[in-house]
Amino acid sequence: MTDYNYETPWVRVLPLGGLGEIGKNMMVLETADDIVVIDAGVLFPEWNMPGIDIVIPDMDYLEDNADRVRALLITHGHEDHIGAVSHLIKRINIPIYAPAMAEALIHEKLRQAKLRDQVSLEVIRPGEQHYIGGFEVEWFSVCHSVPDSTGIAINTPAGVIIHTGDFKLDNDPVIGSPTDLGVLSDICQDGAFLLMADSTYAEEEGYSASDREIAENIPALIGAAPARVIVSSFASQISRIQIVADACLHYGRKLCVVGRSMINNTKVSREIGHLNIPADLMISSAEANSLPPSKVVILTTGSQGESESGLVRMARNDHKDIQIQDNDTIIMSSSTIPGNEVPVNDSINELVRMGARVITNQETRTHVPGHARKEELRALLNVTRPKYFVPVHGEYRMLKAHADLAISTGVSPENSFILTNGDILELDTDSAEVVDRIEAGHIFVDGLGIWDERGNVINERQALQQNGIVSVAFSRDVTDGSLVGKPKIVSVGFVHKEDAQGLLRETEDALRPVLEQYLKKPNEWNEIEEVVRKTVGSFLSRRTKRRPIIITTSIDV
Ligand SMILES: [Zn+2]
Ligand SMILES: [Zn+2]
């Protein structure tokens, strides 16, 4: 597909994830000689993906073009940007460049995957120039909800490409730097060739709120609490951990951090100097249980109702260290991500039932998101003045709102592209168009298994979840393959036990003559399975209007 005879320099962008979804961000930038990859994130499974741990981008294209892939460039340390790094490195071993916080988190991931010794992982600082393949790469500071967040400016033969990463414009963040519009305006003196920017909040009017508001509200809530306080947040919200720690110091409470990811992120952030917490402020859960409740704050995950998280375990009363007590104040320092409303609501009900008071973001502002709203995005467009625009990091409606906004600031409509994962957009100084499309669907990871959508696993699990399973067994005579006795049918999760008996016996009676007839002549096993599936499936569907999964086995006797 690569054509080396172009007269004008061109560059291709190929999103392998992150468009039409929030998650598994991965953007490929390509010239005739070089490829770099921006971010390698995961998508957390949705309710309709039973049993799936994570979803990662399809990386076949990178493996197929491995000889040209020069590096993985990381914008920041959120899972939707670094969660698939180990999976990528297992496929192609390329150097990784990442800002400090992300580097520390990736280091740990690679160590756990036993890959750390095999790969080059380098910390970058904003403002440094890095020459990677034929690209000149410079990271710039942006404000986001994790420290050391960056955007990336890439000088290509065709012009300067800006990828913002996740960002907002908060001029006074609690931790980290504001978004460096000064540097961006220098880099984009002649206007950016291409801008790719965060679309998460492109539909929201105005400006995002500052973390400073949270830095006032959460301490006030902790100060007013009559007894123990439990704060639940995202483990990656490092500034939130600092705010809670400062409030503990101020009100003479001790801080107990629970949950693997929360403990790990706190440790990493203290090591690289992003958290300033005196060692004697931190206590173990055993110590927390022995102190008076009014002297304790517990910090935990679980703000999204995740079933294995700290807060949800407490709500189920099966947390090994912490039991909810009367008069606990629980501060949910998060907003509920769409799709998680039911589990979040369930755990709030349980916590209240156990005597706790639960304060959510609706009641008092306890959370601000880390993504720019319309007026901030407009400011970015005005500073970078791009020729071409590709909105990234968002569902389709967000990408569309962002593209409309770009057009309203002067980007010409034919230069604004709402891409789909797998689209190959080729740009040069005169024109840009989608020249090809490759496979870029979900890759599912489940324990040690990895498969794509073409396998039937998810569909089968959905069918199992909805309609249960029916197992058909029968015996065949070894000598001529004929049916011996009656077929035997049992079910799991299909119909109520009392109804099952009669229905399944009737199904056996309906299947028997069909099988007797069919097994008289020699048949391939898959044909026999097909006949059983059709006969049993349509009989049960007529009677119950449901289509369970049907499994057939036979025993030669
Ligand atoms: Zn992020
Ligand atoms: Zn993100």
JSON list of N, CA and C and ligand atoms in Angstrom, two decimals, residues 76 78 80-81 144 166 371, ligand 1:
[
{"chain": "A", "resi": 76, "resn": "HIS", "atom": "N", "xyz": [-0.03, 10.61, 28.68]},
{"chain": "A", "resi": 76, "resn": "HIS", "atom": "CA", "xyz": [-0.20, 10.68, 30.14]},
{"chain": "A", "resi": 76, "resn": "HIS", "atom": "C", "xyz": [-0.56, 9.31, 30.70]},
{"chain": "A", "resi": 78, "resn": "HIS", "atom": "N", "xyz": [-3.05, 7.69, 32.22]},
{"chain": "A", "resi": 78, "resn": "HIS", "atom": "CA", "xyz": [-4.35, 7.07, 32.44]},
{"chain": "A", "resi": 78, "resn": "HIS", "atom": "C", "xyz": [-4.45, 5.74, 31.69]},
{"chain": "A", "resi": 80, "resn": "ASP", "atom": "N", "xyz": [-6.71, 4.46, 29.90]},
{"chain": "A", "resi": 80, "resn": "ASP", "atom": "CA", "xyz": [-7.20, 4.48, 28.51]},
{"chain": "A", "resi": 80, "resn": "ASP", "atom": "C", "xyz": [-6.12, 4.97, 27.55]},
{"chain": "A", "resi": 81, "resn": "HIS", "atom": "N", "xyz": [-4.90, 5.26, 28.09]},
{"chain": "A", "resi": 81, "resn": "HIS", "atom": "CA", "xyz": [-3.76, 5.65, 27.25]},
{"chain": "A", "resi": 81, "resn": "HIS", "atom": "C", "xyz": [-2.53, 4.76, 27.43]},
{"chain": "A", "resi": 144, "resn": "HIS", "atom": "N", "xyz": [-4.54, 18.23, 33.27]},
{"chain": "A", "resi": 144, "resn": "HIS", "atom": "CA", "xyz": [-5.49, 17.13, 33.19]},
{"chain": "A", "resi": 144, "resn": "HIS", "atom": "C", "xyz": [-5.57, 16.53, 34.58]},
{"chain": "A", "resi": 166, "resn": "ASP", "atom": "N", "xyz": [-5.28, 14.23, 26.61]},
{"chain": "A", "resi": 166, "resn": "ASP", "atom": "CA", "xyz": [-6.45, 14.70, 27.36]},
{"chain": "A", "resi": 166, "resn": "ASP", "atom": "C", "xyz": [-6.07, 16.00, 28.04]},
{"chain": "A", "resi": 371, "resn": "HIS", "atom": "N", "xyz": [-11.41, 17.38, 31.43]},
{"chain": "A", "resi": 371, "resn": "HIS", "atom": "CA", "xyz": [-11.48, 17.61, 29.99]},
{"chain": "A", "resi": 371, "resn": "HIS", "atom": "C", "xyz": [-12.06, 18.98, 29.66]},
{"chain": "B", "resi": 1, "resn": "ZN", "atom": "ZN", "xyz": [-6.82, 11.05, 30.80]}
]
